[in-house]
XYZ file of C-alpha atoms in Angstrom:
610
model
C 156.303 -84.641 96.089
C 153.944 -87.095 96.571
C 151.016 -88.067 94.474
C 147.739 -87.313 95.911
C 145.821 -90.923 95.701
C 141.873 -91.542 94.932
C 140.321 -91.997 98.138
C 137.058 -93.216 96.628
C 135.898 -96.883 97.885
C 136.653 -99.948 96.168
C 133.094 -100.875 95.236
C 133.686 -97.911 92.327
C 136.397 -99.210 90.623
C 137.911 -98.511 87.924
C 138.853 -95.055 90.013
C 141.538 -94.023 86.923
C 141.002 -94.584 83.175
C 143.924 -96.289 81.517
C 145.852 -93.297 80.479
C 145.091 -91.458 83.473
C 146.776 -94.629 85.136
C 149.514 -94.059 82.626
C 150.310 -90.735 83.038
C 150.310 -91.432 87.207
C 153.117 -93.604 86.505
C 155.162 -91.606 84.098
C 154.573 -88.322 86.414
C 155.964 -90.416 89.325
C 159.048 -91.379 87.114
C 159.518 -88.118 86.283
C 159.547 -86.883 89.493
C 161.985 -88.880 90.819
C 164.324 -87.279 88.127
C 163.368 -83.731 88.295
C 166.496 -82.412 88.334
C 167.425 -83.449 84.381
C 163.248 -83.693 83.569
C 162.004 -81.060 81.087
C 158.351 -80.792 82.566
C 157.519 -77.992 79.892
C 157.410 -80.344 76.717
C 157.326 -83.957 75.518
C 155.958 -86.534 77.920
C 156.135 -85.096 81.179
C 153.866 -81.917 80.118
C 151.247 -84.400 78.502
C 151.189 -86.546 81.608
C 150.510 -83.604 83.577
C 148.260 -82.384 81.277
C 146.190 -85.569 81.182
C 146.210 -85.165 84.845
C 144.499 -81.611 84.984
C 141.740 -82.862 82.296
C 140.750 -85.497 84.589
C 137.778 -85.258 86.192
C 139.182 -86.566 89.020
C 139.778 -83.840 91.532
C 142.268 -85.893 93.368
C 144.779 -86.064 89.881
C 143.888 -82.482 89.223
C 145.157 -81.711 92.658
C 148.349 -83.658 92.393
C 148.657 -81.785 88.832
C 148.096 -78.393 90.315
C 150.594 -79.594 92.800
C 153.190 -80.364 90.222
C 153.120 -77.358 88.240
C 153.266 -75.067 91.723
C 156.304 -77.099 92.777
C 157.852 -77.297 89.213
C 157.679 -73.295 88.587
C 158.773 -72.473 92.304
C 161.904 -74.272 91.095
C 161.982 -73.137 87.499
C 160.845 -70.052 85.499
C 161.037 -69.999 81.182
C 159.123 -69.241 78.708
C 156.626 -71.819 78.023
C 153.389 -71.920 74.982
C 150.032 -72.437 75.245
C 150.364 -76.279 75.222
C 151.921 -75.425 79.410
C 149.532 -72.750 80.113
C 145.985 -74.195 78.989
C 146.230 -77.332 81.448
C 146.975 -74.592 84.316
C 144.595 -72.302 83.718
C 142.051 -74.845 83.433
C 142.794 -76.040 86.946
C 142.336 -72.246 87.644
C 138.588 -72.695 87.214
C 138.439 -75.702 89.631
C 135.779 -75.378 92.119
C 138.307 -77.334 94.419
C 139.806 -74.840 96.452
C 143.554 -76.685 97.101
C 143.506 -77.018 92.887
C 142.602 -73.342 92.952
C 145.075 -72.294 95.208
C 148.093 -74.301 94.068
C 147.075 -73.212 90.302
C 147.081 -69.638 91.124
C 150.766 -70.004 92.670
C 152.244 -71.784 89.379
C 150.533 -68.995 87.422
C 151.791 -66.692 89.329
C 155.670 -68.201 89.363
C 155.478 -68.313 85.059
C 154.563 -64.843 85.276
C 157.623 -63.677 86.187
C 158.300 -64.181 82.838
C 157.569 -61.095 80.668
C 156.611 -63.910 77.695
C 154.791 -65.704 79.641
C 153.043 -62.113 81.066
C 151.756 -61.175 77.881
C 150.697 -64.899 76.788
C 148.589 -65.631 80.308
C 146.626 -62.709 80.061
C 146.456 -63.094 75.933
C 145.193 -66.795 76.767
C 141.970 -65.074 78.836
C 143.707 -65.738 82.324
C 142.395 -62.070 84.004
C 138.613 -63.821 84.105
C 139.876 -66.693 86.362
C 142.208 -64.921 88.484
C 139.471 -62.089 89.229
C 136.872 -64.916 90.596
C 139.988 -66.142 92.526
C 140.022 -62.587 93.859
C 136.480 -62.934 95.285
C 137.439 -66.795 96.904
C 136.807 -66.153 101.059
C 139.951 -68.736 100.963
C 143.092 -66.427 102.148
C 145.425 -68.726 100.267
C 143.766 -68.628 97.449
C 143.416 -65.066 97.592
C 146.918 -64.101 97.955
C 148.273 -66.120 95.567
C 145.556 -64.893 92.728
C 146.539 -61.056 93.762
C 149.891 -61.736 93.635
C 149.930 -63.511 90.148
C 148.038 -60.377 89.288
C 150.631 -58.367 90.789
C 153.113 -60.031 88.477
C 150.791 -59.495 85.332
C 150.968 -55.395 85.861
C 154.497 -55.358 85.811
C 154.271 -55.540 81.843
C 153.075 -52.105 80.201
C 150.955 -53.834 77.654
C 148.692 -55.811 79.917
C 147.961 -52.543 82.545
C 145.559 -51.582 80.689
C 143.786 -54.686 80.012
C 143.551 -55.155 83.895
C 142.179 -51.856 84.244
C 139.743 -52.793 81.584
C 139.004 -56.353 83.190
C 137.309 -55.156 86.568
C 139.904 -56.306 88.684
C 140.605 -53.442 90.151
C 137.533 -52.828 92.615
C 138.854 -56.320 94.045
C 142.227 -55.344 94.128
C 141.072 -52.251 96.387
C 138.687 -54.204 98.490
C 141.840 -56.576 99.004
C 144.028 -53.917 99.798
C 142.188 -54.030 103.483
C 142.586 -57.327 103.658
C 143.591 -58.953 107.600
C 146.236 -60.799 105.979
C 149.074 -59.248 105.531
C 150.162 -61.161 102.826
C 147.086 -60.273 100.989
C 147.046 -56.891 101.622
C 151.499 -56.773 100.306
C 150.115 -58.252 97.189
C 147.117 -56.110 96.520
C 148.761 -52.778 97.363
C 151.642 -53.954 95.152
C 149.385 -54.767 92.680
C 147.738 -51.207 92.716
C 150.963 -49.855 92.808
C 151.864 -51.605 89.429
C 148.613 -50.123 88.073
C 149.449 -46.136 88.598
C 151.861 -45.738 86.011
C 149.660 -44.605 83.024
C 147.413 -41.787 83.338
C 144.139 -44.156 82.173
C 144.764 -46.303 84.478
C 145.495 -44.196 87.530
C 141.659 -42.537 86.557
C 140.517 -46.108 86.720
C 142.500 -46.431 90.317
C 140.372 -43.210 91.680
C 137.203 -44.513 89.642
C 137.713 -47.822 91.855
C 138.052 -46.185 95.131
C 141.364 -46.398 95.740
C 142.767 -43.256 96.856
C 141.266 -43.628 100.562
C 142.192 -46.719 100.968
C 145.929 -46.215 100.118
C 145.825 -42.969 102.366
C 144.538 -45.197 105.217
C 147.220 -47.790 104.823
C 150.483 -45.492 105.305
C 149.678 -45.992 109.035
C 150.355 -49.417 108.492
C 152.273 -51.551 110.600
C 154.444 -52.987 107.367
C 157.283 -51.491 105.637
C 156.494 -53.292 102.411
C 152.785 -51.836 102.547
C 153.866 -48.388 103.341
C 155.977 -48.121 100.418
C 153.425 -49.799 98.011
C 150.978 -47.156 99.091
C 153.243 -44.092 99.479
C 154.331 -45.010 95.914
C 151.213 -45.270 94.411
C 149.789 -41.891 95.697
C 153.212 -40.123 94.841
C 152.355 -41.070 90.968
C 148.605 -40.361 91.436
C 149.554 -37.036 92.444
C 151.655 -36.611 89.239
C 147.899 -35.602 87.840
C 146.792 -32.276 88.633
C 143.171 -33.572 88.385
C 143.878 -36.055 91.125
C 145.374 -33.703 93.499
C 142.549 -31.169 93.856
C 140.938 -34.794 94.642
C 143.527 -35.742 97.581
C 143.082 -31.962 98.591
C 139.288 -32.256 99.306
C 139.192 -35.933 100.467
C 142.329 -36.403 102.288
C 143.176 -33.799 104.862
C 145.497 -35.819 106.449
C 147.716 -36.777 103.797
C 150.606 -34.597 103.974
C 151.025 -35.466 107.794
C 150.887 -38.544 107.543
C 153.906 -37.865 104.780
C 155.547 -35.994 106.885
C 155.840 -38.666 109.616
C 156.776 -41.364 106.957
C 160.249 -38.865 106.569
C 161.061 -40.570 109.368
C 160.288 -43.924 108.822
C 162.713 -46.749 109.835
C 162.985 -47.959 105.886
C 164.969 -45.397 103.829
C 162.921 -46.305 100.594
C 159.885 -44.977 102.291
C 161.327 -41.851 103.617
C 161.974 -41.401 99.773
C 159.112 -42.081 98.454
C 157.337 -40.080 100.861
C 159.442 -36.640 100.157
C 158.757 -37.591 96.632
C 154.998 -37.842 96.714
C 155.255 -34.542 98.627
C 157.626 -33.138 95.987
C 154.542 -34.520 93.700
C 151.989 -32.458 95.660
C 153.494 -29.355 96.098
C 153.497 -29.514 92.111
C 150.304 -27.318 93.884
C 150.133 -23.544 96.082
C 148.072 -25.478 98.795
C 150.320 -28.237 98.986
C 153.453 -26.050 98.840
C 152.004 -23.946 102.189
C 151.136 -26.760 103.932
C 153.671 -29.147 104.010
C 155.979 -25.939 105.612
C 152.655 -26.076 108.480
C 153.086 -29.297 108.979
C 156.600 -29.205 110.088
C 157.504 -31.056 106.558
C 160.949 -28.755 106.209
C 163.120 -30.409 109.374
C 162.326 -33.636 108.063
C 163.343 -32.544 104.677
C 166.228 -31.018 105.664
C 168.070 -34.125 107.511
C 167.152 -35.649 104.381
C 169.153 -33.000 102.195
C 172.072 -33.902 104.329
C 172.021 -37.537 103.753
C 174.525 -39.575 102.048
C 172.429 -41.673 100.415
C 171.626 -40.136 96.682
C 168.074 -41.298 96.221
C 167.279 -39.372 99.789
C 169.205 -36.470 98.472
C 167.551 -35.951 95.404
C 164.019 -36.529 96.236
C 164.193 -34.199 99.144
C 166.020 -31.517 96.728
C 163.375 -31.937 94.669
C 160.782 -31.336 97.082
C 162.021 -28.172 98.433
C 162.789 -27.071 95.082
C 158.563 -27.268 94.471
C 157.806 -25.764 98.385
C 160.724 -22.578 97.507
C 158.223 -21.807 94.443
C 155.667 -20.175 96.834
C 156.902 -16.640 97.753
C 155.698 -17.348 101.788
C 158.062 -20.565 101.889
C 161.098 -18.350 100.812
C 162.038 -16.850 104.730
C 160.793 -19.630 106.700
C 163.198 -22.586 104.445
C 166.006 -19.596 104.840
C 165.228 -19.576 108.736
C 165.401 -23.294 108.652
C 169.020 -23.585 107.537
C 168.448 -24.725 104.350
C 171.314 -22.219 102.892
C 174.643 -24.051 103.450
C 173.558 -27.193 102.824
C 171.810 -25.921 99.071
C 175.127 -24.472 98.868
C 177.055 -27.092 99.144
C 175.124 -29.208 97.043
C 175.838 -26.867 93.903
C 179.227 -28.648 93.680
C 177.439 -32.238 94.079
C 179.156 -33.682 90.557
C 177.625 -36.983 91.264
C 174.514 -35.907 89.923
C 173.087 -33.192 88.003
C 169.499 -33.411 88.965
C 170.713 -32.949 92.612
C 172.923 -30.076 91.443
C 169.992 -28.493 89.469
C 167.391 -28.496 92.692
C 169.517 -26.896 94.421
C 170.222 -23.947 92.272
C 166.790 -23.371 91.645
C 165.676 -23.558 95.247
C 168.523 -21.052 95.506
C 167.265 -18.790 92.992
C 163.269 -19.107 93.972
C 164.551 -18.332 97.592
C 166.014 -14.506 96.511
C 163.025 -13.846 94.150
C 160.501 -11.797 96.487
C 162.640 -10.312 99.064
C 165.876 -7.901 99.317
C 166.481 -9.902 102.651
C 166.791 -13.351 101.388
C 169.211 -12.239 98.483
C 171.470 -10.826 100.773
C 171.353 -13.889 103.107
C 172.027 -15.739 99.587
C 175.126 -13.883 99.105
C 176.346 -13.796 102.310
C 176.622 -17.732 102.439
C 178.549 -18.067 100.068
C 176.469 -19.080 96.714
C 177.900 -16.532 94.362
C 181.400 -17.399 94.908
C 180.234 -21.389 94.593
C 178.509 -19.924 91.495
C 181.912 -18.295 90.010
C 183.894 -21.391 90.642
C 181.561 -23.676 89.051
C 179.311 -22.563 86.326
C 181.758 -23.123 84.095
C 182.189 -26.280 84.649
C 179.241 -27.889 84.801
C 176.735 -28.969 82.467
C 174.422 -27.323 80.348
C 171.626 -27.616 82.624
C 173.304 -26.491 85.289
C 174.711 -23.455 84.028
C 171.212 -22.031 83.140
C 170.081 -22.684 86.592
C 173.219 -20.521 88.012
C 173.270 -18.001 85.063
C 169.056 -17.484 86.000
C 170.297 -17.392 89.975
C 173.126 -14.476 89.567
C 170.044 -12.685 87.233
C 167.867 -13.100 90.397
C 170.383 -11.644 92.936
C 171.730 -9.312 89.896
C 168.384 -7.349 90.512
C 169.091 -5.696 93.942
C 170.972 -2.541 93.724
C 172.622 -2.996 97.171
C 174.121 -6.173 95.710
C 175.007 -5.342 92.152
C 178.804 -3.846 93.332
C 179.274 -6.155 95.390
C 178.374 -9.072 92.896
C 181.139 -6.878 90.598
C 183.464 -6.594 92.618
C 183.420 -10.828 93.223
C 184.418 -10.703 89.137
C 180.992 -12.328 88.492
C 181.175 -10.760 84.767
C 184.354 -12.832 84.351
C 182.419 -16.181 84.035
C 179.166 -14.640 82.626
C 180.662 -13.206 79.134
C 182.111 -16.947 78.520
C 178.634 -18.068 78.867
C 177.036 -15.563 76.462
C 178.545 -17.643 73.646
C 177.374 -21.054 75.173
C 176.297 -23.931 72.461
C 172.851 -23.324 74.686
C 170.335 -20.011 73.789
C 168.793 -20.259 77.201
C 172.777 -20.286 78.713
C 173.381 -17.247 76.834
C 169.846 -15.630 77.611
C 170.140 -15.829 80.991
C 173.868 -14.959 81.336
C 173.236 -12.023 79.007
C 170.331 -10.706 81.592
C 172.522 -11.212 84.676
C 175.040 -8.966 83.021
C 172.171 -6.547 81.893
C 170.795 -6.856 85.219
C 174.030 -6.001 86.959
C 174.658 -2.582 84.505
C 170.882 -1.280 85.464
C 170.666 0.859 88.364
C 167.719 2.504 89.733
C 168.727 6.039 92.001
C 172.326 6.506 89.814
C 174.729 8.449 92.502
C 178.080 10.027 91.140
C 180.200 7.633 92.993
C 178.369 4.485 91.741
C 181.344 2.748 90.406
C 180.591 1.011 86.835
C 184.741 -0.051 86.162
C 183.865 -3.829 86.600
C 182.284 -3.486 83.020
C 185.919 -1.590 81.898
C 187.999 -4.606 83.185
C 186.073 -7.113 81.123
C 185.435 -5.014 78.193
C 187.809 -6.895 76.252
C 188.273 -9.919 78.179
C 187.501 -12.453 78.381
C 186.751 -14.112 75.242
C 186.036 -10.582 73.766
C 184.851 -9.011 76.636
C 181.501 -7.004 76.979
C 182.572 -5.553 73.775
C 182.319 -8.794 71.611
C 179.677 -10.287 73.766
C 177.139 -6.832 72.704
C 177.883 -7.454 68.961
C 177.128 -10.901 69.260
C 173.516 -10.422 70.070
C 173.246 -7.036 68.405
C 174.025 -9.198 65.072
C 172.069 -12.000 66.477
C 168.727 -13.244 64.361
C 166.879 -13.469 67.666
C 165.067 -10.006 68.829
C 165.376 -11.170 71.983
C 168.947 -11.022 72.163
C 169.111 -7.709 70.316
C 166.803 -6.398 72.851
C 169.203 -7.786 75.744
C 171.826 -5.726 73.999
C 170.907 -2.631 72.862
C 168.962 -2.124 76.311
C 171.902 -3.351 78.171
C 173.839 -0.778 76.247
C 171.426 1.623 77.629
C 172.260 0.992 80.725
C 175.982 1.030 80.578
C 175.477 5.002 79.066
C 173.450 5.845 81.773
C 176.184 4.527 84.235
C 177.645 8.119 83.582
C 181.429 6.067 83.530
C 183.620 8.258 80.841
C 185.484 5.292 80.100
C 182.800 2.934 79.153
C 180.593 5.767 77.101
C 184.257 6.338 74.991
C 184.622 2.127 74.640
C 180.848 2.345 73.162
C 180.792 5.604 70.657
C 184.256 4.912 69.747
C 183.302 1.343 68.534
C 183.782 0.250 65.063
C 181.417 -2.703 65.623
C 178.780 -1.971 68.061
C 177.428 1.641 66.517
C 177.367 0.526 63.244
C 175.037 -2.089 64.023
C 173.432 -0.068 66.231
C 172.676 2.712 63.270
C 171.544 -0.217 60.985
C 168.895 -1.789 63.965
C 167.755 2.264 64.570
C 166.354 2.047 60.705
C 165.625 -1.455 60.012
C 161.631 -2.347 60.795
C 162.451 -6.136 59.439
C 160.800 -7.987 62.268
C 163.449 -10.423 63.216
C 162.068 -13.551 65.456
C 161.824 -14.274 68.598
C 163.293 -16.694 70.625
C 161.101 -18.496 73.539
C 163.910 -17.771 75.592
C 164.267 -14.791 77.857
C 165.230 -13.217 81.172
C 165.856 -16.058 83.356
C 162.269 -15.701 86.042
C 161.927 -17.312 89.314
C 158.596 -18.730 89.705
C 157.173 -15.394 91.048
C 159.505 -12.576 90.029
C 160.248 -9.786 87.764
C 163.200 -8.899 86.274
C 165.044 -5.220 85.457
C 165.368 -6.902 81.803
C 161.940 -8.533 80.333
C 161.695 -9.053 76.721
C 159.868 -8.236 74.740
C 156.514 -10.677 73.370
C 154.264 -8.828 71.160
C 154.724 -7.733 67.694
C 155.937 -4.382 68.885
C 159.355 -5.944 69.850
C 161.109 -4.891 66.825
C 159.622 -1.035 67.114
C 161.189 -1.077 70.721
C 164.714 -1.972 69.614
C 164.401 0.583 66.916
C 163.093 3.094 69.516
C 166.200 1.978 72.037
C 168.930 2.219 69.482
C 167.825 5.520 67.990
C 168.390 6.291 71.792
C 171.618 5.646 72.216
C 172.555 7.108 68.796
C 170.895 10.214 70.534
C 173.138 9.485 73.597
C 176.481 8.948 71.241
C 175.858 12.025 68.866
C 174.669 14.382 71.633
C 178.127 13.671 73.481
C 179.732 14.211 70.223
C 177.788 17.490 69.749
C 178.205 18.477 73.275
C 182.560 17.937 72.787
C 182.070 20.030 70.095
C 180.212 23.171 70.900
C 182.191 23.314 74.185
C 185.812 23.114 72.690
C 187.305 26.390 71.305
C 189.416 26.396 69.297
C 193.339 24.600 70.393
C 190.992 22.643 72.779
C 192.486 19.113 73.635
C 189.042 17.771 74.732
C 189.606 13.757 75.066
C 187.221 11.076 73.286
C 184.723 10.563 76.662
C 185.149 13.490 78.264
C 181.273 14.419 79.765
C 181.861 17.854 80.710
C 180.014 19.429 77.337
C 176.366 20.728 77.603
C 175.589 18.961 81.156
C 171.927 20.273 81.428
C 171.140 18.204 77.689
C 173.034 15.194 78.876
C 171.017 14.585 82.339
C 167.966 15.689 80.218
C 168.318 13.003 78.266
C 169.208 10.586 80.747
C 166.029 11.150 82.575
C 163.914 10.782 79.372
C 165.978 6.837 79.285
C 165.067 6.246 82.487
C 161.829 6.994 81.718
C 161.494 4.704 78.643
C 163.235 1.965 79.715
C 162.384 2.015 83.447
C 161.071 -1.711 84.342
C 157.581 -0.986 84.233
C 157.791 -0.083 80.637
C 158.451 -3.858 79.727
C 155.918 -6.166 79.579
């Protein structure tokens, strides 16, 4: 680098003072042995220091020159004693000091020290008039030392506070290029709080970012599809986008199929952000948003995967999305992506997409079934984690609810990997495996040949069986669980099956507790966790949430004590005397029984929960 030298005439000599003619001399020394010369301390930093002091513009230029070419080379911490000299030159009303000033700034603060110290130092005031220069150069490198600055959490909001971000926006339409990379960046770095993202809308920035995901630069795009995919995280600021920006989710949609993967990400994830909303969840399906989404699902690359998983997971929630993502062919590849070990986020999406797809309609839960997802389910769920599991154990309750499926769900064995799961370390694992299995005992329309031995084969196994699982949460502290069980129990009485009413009234752990639950009015609590729900459903199981939950598992165990002793009664009175009537037997005082069974039904129908 060479020194830039006074140009001023000879007639005004002395041009230098004597240490500014000193520290031209030791700078030039030093420069010639940069590569073992410690600029940041001793005598090269004072000689540069005298330098920017000077008020000669030509030495502050050569010292703004020095530091830019220094910190290109080398970033470190440095103190104050670094920093004042270049921020100094920041205030220069010389526009080359100004611009190569800006650019060392801007180098030291990729430094998270030096971050916090620049902008501790007063360095935002400076950098903002910089903002405003009509120099390009000047402005790009001020927006991008900015840029730089908002990286670090602590100084966001003191940029948001400073007014730099009405600049920053204005700068964002900049004709360079380079401008606008740094400003949108810079806007970017400011949306990650939810103060300052209210400052971002305050400062007119949400039109301007939707304008500039036409633009012609990869680098922009993703600065500004960003940036509005963490606005949108705020519910406030999407009923915003929703009346301001019609055209956002098209434009979106088209960035799916952008050239750059990261902004085909970031655009299904600022969708997946909007459709956090009904509108948003109806429209992206109008605007064709689904193809896109679904060459996305099938990707190989994980951060495409799993922010188009997550979208759909948000558009499934609306009950009209449910056929038309079925229709699409969204089913096998969901499917497959239950069994995606690589991540459980991805794995987790896809369940629940699953499960929100067979909430509204018999249709879609058949579809469900017949690709394949139960049996995916069954091998699985019990491998998997936690969070997993609850999403499956929810989906079987889901598809558990349609009477045309519930035999054919048995007959898969699906009760084989839900009792396991009843005694999982997690309540909402065992709530919602618990409801499947209550789900799949509940039958509306009973016929005679309605065949209930699925609950036989696993009444003892495994891990206990049915048997063990229903004293578990009969015993439980939670009323939801005794709910689960004594109404599941309910159910499994009604089924008519001689076998299974014998395995229940001949049980020397279930009737017991089901005698002491019939007279206890000890309000036991109640756990937040329930029947597993799809964003819009109802289940055959609900549990109970008022005060009055206790009364109705007195009320349903005083019914099956009811059912028990009036079969009892009915063996009884029908048997003469040498009668070998067998425990189960439910050919006693038929006209009482189906009485009875109708006055169940009527209790415990679904529409009887709340």
């Amino acid at each position: 680098m060479t020194l830039v030298q006074g140009r001023r005439s000879q007639s005004y000599e002395p041009l230098l003072l004597e240490n500014e003619r000193e520290a031209v001399a030791d700078l030039l020394q030093y420069l010639e042995n940069r590569t073992t010369t410690n600029f940041f301390s001793g005598s090269p930093l004072s000689a540069l220091t005298t330098l920017s002091f000077s008020d000669n513009v030509d030495l502050q230029r050569s010292a703004a020159l020095a530091f830019a070419e220094i910190t290109e080379k080398e970033v470190r911490p440095v103190g104050r004693d670094t920093l004042d000299p270049i921020l100094f030159l920041l205030s220069s009303h010389d526009t080359e000091v100004q611009r190569a000033a800006s650019a060392a700034l801007g180098n030291l603060a990729v430094n998270t020290d030096n971050k916090l110290l620049i902008v501790k130092l007063g360095g935002l005031e400076p950098l903002i008039r910089q903002m405003l220069s009509p120099n390009v150069e000047v402005q790009c490198n001020a927006v991008g030392c900015v840029t730089n600055l908002a990286t670090h959490d602590d100084n966001k909001t003191k940029i948001a506070k400073s007014g730099a971000l009405v600049p920053l926006t204005r700068l964002a339409r900049s004709k360079d290029m380079r401008v606008q990379r740094n400003a949108t960046g810079a806007l970017l770095n400011m949306t990650h709080s939810d103060e300052n993202r209210q400052q971002l809308v305050n400062a007119g920035a949400i039109p301007v970012l939707v304008s500039l995901l036409n633009s012609p630069d990869t680098d922009v795009q993703y600065y500004c599809t960003t940036a509005l995919s963490n606005i949108a995280v705020d519910g406030s600021n999407r009923k915003k986008l929703a009346q301001s920006e019609p055209k956002l989710v098209t434009s979106l949609v088209m960035l799916m199929d952008s050239p750059s993967l990261k902004v085909q990400c970031q655009a299904a994830l600022a969708l997946r952000n909007l459709a956090s909303d009904e509108k948003y969840q109806l429209e992206i399906v109008k605007a064709d948003g689904l193809q896109s989404l679904l060459r996305l699902l099938q990707s190989t690359y994980l951060p495409l995967i799993l922010s188009s998983a997550a979208c759909v997971r948000n558009v499934s929630i609306h009950p009209q999305n449910e056929s038309p993502i079925i229709e699409s062919g969204f089913l096998q590849p969901l499917i497959t992506l239950l069994s995606f070990k690589d991540n459980e986020e991805v794995q987790c999406h896809a369940i629940s997409t699953l499960r929100n797809l067979a909430a509204s309609s018999e249709k879609n839960k058949k579809a469900i079934v017949k690709a394949g997802a139960v049996q995916s389910i069954k091998e699985l769920v019990l491998e998997v984690p936690i969070n997993v599991q609850s999403e499956m154990t929810a989906c079987v309750a889901v598809l558990a609810l349609s009477d045309e499926l519930k035999g054919q769900l048995l007959e898969m064995g699906i009760c084989e990997v839900l009792i396991p799961l009843t005694n999982s370390p997690s309540s909402e694992v065992q709530g919602n495996s618990a409801a499947a299995l209550g789900n799949l005992s509940s039958k509306d329309g009973r016929s005679p040949t309605d065949d209930y031995s699925a609950f036989n084969d696993v009444w003892d196994k495994p891990d206990g069986g049915m048997h063990k699982y229903l004293y578990r949460f009969l015993t439980s502290p939670d009323a939801t669980f005794q709910h689960i069980a004594v109404w599941t129990i309910v159910q499994l009485l009604e089924s008519g099956d001689p076998q299974l009413i014998s395995n229940i009234r001949t049980s020397n752990i279930l009737i017991p507790n089901i005698r002491t639950l019939a007279t206890s009015r000890t309000t036991s609590p109640s756990s937040s966790i329930g029947t597993p729900r799809s964003h819009h459903s109802q289940h055959s199981y609900q549990e109970t949430e008022t005060n009055d939950g206790q009364g109705e598992i007195q009320l349903l165990s005083r019914r099956i004590l009811d059912f028990v002793d009036l079969d009892l009664d009915g063996l009884v009175s029908t048997s003469g005397p040498g009668s070998q009537s067998q425990p189960g037997s439910s050919h006693g005082s038929i006209s009482r029984e189906d009485e009875l069974r109708r006055s169940l039904k009527e209790a415990f129908s679904p529409g009887s929960h709340r």
